[in-house]
Amino acid sequence: MAEPGYRHIFVGDDHSARMDYTTPRKSRGSPIPRHDVPEHAGRLRRRLDEAWRQAVTGAEERRAVALPTRSGTYLEFRSAPGEELVSKSLESRPAGIRLLSVVEREIDGEEEPATFATVFVPHGKEGHFLRKVQAYQTDRTPKGEPKNRRLVDSIADIRLAMVGSFWTDSVPSPSAEAAWCEAWIRTEVDAEAQAEQQFRGLLGELGIEAAEGALLFPERTVIQIRATGQQLAEIVSASDDLAELRLAKDTATFWLELPNEDQATAVEDLLSRLDLSNTGIAVCVLDTGVNNGHPLLRLVLSTTDCHTVRTEWGTHDQDGHGTLMAGVAAFGDLQEVLASGHRVRITHVLESAKILRGPGDENPHELYGYLTAQGISRAEIQAPERTRIICMAVSSTDDRDGGRPSSWSGEVDALASGALDDTRRLITVAAGNTSDPTEWRDYPDRTRTNEVHDPGQAWNALTVGAWTQKTNIQDPDLDGYQPVAPSGSISPFTSTSELWDTKWPPKPEILMEGGNAAKNEAGDCEAVWDLSLVSTHHRPAVHHFGAHSMTSAATALAARMAARLQVAYPEAWPETIRALMVHSAEWTPAMLSAFLQDSSKSSYETLLRICGYGVPSLERAIRCARNSLTLIAQREIQPYDRHDGSYKTLDMHVHELPWPRDILLGLGDADVTLRVTLSYFIEPGPGQIGWRDRYRYASHGLRFELNTAEETRDELIVRLNHAAREEGQTPDTTADSGRWTIGSNARDRGSIHSDIWRGTAASIARTNLIGVYPVVGWWRERPHLDRWGRKTRYSLIVSLHTEERDVDIYTPVATEIGIVTPVEIEVDDAE
């Protein structure tokens, strides 16, 4: 669904003054509408009275027939269409009043959706909201405003919550026919097992079937139940713990087992829902070729865009892997779009370059760098006007170098950097798979020790590993099987850089969905359809759909996300798209629980080398909320120069961060989070001489550093000048290094650096300068190659976030920068 939003703005080149401003989305419905106070208060009181009367009547009717009842009441609050609901103020934990869910829904006859919030009110607290409304009518603040005005004015209606109040899915809830659903119940810390047991006991009383196992999230436990619409209403009437209801996800097996004529019908339905746009953005798939005769692919992949590096190979896909990659790169997981029933917007096209003939006929390893370059070249010659994302899931297990560059990874770095043709490229590559089922038995230990495959160590590539949310096993043939990986953790198929020498870059940088494996009671493991993604089959006359998984599928998803970002921000450089994906990535609770031993820098480095920076989000990469602020700079810098016969560092950029200082100081000790990401491409060192030394491999390095609260601009420059003179050392003076989550030792490897700083709003108000400075590289150390005077580019992204949701830190900056024009940005299914 499209939302009003502001796009990122890339302006100016004055790096010494201000960063470019990245505006967040417009806050829906801001400011809060004003009502006639007596009339509005009277109407809300009547709605509350009616809701309480219905609740009492319903409870008495249930007790009369000995049915279980709740110890409280669920209320639903609604905003006016297109307006904000101040939902945070609906919760009062001391009173036991809990905010359960907030969701936007369409209202018949209205152009814009309204916001709905479901709240649990325990018995004895029925007067809580009546008192809020009464104070709104009779009391005034020192500024003369009605008390509780923002909350009460934002409420358009109140009613007793029904099944629809809890249903947060985009598809209709079950009616007469039973369906598998997800019951999300609220839990307290350390009381999850008790809440689950209590809820399962209620299900037993009501005769509702429940699946084994549960998913645990902070304050939520998810249990799968099979229920009719009437049974869901019974749960709402009897449970104190319900928070949300959703339809359980169909597994891939449902679509893969359909007869091909039924698969064809599903394809026709999807084709009728497609909206295609020609934006000049492409994903170029380097693989085994693609069969673009598939009805879903012929619309996005023309025959003229199917290439091969060997004429005798043809462009067709004999293996099937390339066509699976193409389906995911275009549509994502087909399981989701097939089941949604919504319109699907496709804003990029595909290109295919066949660099691998097929199964059992692999190319000599030493040719892969050349074939990669040839595949990209063919696509660029055919359509030079396009902006393209390169997607390559071909990797080798024959020559793992423990993070050291290889000829193949070196060629990937050269292609990305534009060293030979001055064309920068974003190249997504697969981390490589843990593909032996016997190794999945030892998850996650064996996954952690399986090293990223060549060319995944390429510094400039966006290397993609796999995580998974797929844990739903429904195939009756798999009775007794359990998922190997828990939901939210790394996939058993992925690989890591945990065993590499720490002088090499941490890989992968991000994780995307790569599916899961299943194990039986004996511990035997296998890859199964239920836990896979659905994509396009290379022989549609036989099957329209095929199963796809592992880091290949994850890489296709990453390339698709990068293309959608490029469509949203066509002026963004490849360095910036890579930075946005890393900057938007977060570790899941499951990852933190499994791989973060403590809050030390060394523990975070381990986490980084296993999970990268986590799972990126298209929503976060494109826009942010009012209580967040994101800034982007795209700049060119000359790292070195010759002076008095020697070669030294030259440029240093100091960016002033236009923080809303007065607002931050007013927040005082409130917690804020600052994130910084710096992305650039290095030119790989010529020849493999010295490739064991990261300084000789990289043409240059860049680093970032913030000023401290007490440090002036001149003092920061002096400190950074000292750091730049030292060979790769980072500043060791009063840099507040302890506040960084990862720390410079771990983050300053490779050509993308991201870290998180946590502190108080008052301290960050005075930390308003960020410096970008060069460190040693072979451009400086090998002056006879005549690269010492070259310039390079970088993208710098800085985000500030506060948990204080009612605080607007973006508008003052937007006003100062002069950004006023909103644009529509569509995010139909943020990853």
Short mmCIF file of N, CA and C in Angstrom, two decimals, residues 11-71:
data_model
loop_
_atom_site.label_atom_id
_atom_site.label_comp_id
_atom_site.label_asym_id
_atom_site.label_seq_id
_atom_site.Cartn_x
_atom_site.Cartn_y
_atom_site.Cartn_z
N VAL A 11 21.79 16.75 -2.22
CA VAL A 11 22.02 18.13 -2.68
C VAL A 11 23.42 18.57 -2.33
N GLY A 12 23.98 19.45 -3.18
CA GLY A 12 25.20 20.18 -2.85
C GLY A 12 26.44 19.35 -2.73
N ASP A 13 27.57 20.02 -2.73
CA ASP A 13 28.87 19.38 -2.58
C ASP A 13 29.71 20.00 -1.49
N ASP A 14 29.12 20.86 -0.67
CA ASP A 14 29.89 21.54 0.37
C ASP A 14 30.02 20.62 1.58
N HIS A 15 31.02 19.73 1.55
CA HIS A 15 31.15 18.73 2.60
C HIS A 15 31.54 19.34 3.93
N SER A 16 32.01 20.55 3.93
CA SER A 16 32.41 21.15 5.19
C SER A 16 31.24 21.79 5.92
N ALA A 17 30.08 21.84 5.27
CA ALA A 17 28.96 22.56 5.88
C ALA A 17 27.89 21.62 6.39
N ARG A 18 27.09 21.07 5.52
CA ARG A 18 25.94 20.28 5.94
C ARG A 18 25.89 18.97 5.18
N MET A 19 25.37 17.95 5.85
CA MET A 19 25.11 16.71 5.15
C MET A 19 23.82 16.85 4.37
N ASP A 20 23.67 16.03 3.33
CA ASP A 20 22.40 15.95 2.63
C ASP A 20 21.36 15.42 3.61
N TYR A 21 20.14 15.84 3.42
CA TYR A 21 19.09 15.49 4.37
C TYR A 21 18.22 14.37 3.81
N THR A 22 18.05 13.35 4.58
CA THR A 22 17.17 12.26 4.21
C THR A 22 15.89 12.42 4.98
N THR A 23 14.82 12.80 4.31
CA THR A 23 13.58 13.08 5.02
C THR A 23 12.80 11.82 5.28
N PRO A 24 12.13 11.77 6.42
CA PRO A 24 11.28 10.63 6.71
C PRO A 24 9.92 10.77 6.05
N ARG A 25 9.13 9.74 6.21
CA ARG A 25 7.78 9.83 5.68
C ARG A 25 6.98 10.84 6.49
N LYS A 26 6.01 11.40 5.87
CA LYS A 26 5.12 12.32 6.56
C LYS A 26 4.34 11.54 7.61
N SER A 27 4.27 12.06 8.82
CA SER A 27 3.49 11.39 9.86
C SER A 27 2.02 11.48 9.50
N ARG A 28 1.39 10.30 9.41
CA ARG A 28 -0.01 10.26 8.98
C ARG A 28 -0.88 11.05 9.95
N GLY A 29 -1.68 11.93 9.37
CA GLY A 29 -2.69 12.61 10.16
C GLY A 29 -2.16 13.66 11.11
N SER A 30 -0.93 14.09 10.98
CA SER A 30 -0.40 15.10 11.87
C SER A 30 -0.69 16.47 11.27
N PRO A 31 -1.20 17.46 12.05
CA PRO A 31 -1.44 17.41 13.49
C PRO A 31 -2.77 16.72 13.83
N ILE A 32 -2.95 16.44 15.12
CA ILE A 32 -4.18 15.81 15.59
C ILE A 32 -5.36 16.75 15.32
N PRO A 33 -6.47 16.23 14.77
CA PRO A 33 -7.62 17.12 14.51
C PRO A 33 -8.25 17.62 15.81
N ARG A 34 -8.82 18.79 15.77
CA ARG A 34 -9.51 19.35 16.95
C ARG A 34 -11.03 19.15 16.80
N HIS A 35 -11.68 18.89 17.93
CA HIS A 35 -13.12 18.68 17.95
C HIS A 35 -13.79 19.69 18.87
N ASP A 36 -15.09 19.79 18.71
CA ASP A 36 -15.88 20.51 19.70
C ASP A 36 -15.84 19.68 20.98
N VAL A 37 -15.26 20.23 22.04
CA VAL A 37 -14.94 19.42 23.23
C VAL A 37 -16.18 18.81 23.87
N PRO A 38 -17.22 19.56 24.23
CA PRO A 38 -18.38 18.91 24.88
C PRO A 38 -19.04 17.86 23.99
N GLU A 39 -19.18 18.16 22.71
CA GLU A 39 -19.84 17.21 21.81
C GLU A 39 -19.02 15.93 21.67
N HIS A 40 -17.68 16.07 21.47
CA HIS A 40 -16.82 14.92 21.28
C HIS A 40 -16.75 14.08 22.55
N ALA A 41 -16.63 14.74 23.71
CA ALA A 41 -16.57 14.02 24.98
C ALA A 41 -17.86 13.25 25.22
N GLY A 42 -19.00 13.85 24.93
CA GLY A 42 -20.27 13.18 25.15
C GLY A 42 -20.42 11.96 24.26
N ARG A 43 -19.99 12.07 23.02
CA ARG A 43 -20.11 10.94 22.10
C ARG A 43 -19.23 9.77 22.53
N LEU A 44 -17.98 10.06 22.96
CA LEU A 44 -17.09 8.99 23.39
C LEU A 44 -17.58 8.34 24.68
N ARG A 45 -18.17 9.14 25.59
CA ARG A 45 -18.74 8.54 26.81
C ARG A 45 -19.87 7.57 26.46
N ARG A 46 -20.71 7.97 25.52
CA ARG A 46 -21.80 7.08 25.12
C ARG A 46 -21.27 5.79 24.49
N ARG A 47 -20.22 5.89 23.69
CA ARG A 47 -19.64 4.70 23.07
C ARG A 47 -19.00 3.79 24.11
N LEU A 48 -18.36 4.37 25.12
CA LEU A 48 -17.78 3.57 26.19
C LEU A 48 -18.88 2.88 27.00
N ASP A 49 -19.93 3.61 27.33
CA ASP A 49 -21.04 3.02 28.09
C ASP A 49 -21.64 1.85 27.33
N GLU A 50 -21.83 2.02 26.03
CA GLU A 50 -22.40 0.95 25.22
C GLU A 50 -21.50 -0.27 25.20
N ALA A 51 -20.17 -0.04 25.08
CA ALA A 51 -19.22 -1.16 25.06
C ALA A 51 -19.26 -1.92 26.38
N TRP A 52 -19.34 -1.19 27.52
CA TRP A 52 -19.39 -1.88 28.82
C TRP A 52 -20.68 -2.66 28.99
N ARG A 53 -21.79 -2.11 28.51
CA ARG A 53 -23.06 -2.85 28.61
C ARG A 53 -22.99 -4.14 27.81
N GLN A 54 -22.41 -4.09 26.61
CA GLN A 54 -22.28 -5.29 25.79
C GLN A 54 -21.37 -6.31 26.46
N ALA A 55 -20.29 -5.83 27.08
CA ALA A 55 -19.36 -6.74 27.74
C ALA A 55 -20.02 -7.45 28.91
N VAL A 56 -20.79 -6.71 29.72
CA VAL A 56 -21.47 -7.32 30.87
C VAL A 56 -22.49 -8.34 30.40
N THR A 57 -23.27 -7.98 29.38
CA THR A 57 -24.29 -8.90 28.86
C THR A 57 -23.65 -10.17 28.33
N GLY A 58 -22.56 -10.03 27.58
CA GLY A 58 -21.90 -11.20 27.02
C GLY A 58 -21.34 -12.11 28.09
N ALA A 59 -20.75 -11.54 29.13
CA ALA A 59 -20.18 -12.35 30.21
C ALA A 59 -21.28 -13.09 30.96
N GLU A 60 -22.42 -12.43 31.21
CA GLU A 60 -23.52 -13.08 31.92
C GLU A 60 -24.08 -14.25 31.11
N GLU A 61 -24.18 -14.06 29.79
CA GLU A 61 -24.69 -15.13 28.94
C GLU A 61 -23.75 -16.34 28.96
N ARG A 62 -22.46 -16.10 28.98
CA ARG A 62 -21.50 -17.21 28.99
C ARG A 62 -21.52 -17.94 30.34
N ARG A 63 -21.62 -17.17 31.41
CA ARG A 63 -21.66 -17.81 32.72
C ARG A 63 -22.94 -18.65 32.88
N ALA A 64 -24.00 -18.21 32.28
CA ALA A 64 -25.28 -18.93 32.40
C ALA A 64 -25.21 -20.32 31.80
N VAL A 65 -24.32 -20.51 30.82
CA VAL A 65 -24.20 -21.84 30.20
C VAL A 65 -22.84 -22.47 30.53
N ALA A 66 -22.23 -21.98 31.62
CA ALA A 66 -20.98 -22.56 32.15
C ALA A 66 -19.83 -22.51 31.16
N LEU A 67 -19.75 -21.45 30.35
CA LEU A 67 -18.61 -21.27 29.45
C LEU A 67 -17.57 -20.39 30.12
N PRO A 68 -16.30 -20.60 29.82
CA PRO A 68 -15.24 -19.79 30.44
C PRO A 68 -15.37 -18.32 30.03
N THR A 69 -15.02 -17.43 30.94
CA THR A 69 -15.08 -15.98 30.68
C THR A 69 -13.74 -15.35 31.01
N ARG A 70 -13.59 -14.11 30.59
CA ARG A 70 -12.34 -13.38 30.81
C ARG A 70 -12.35 -12.67 32.16
N SER A 71 -11.17 -12.17 32.53
CA SER A 71 -11.06 -11.33 33.73
C SER A 71 -10.93 -9.86 33.33
#
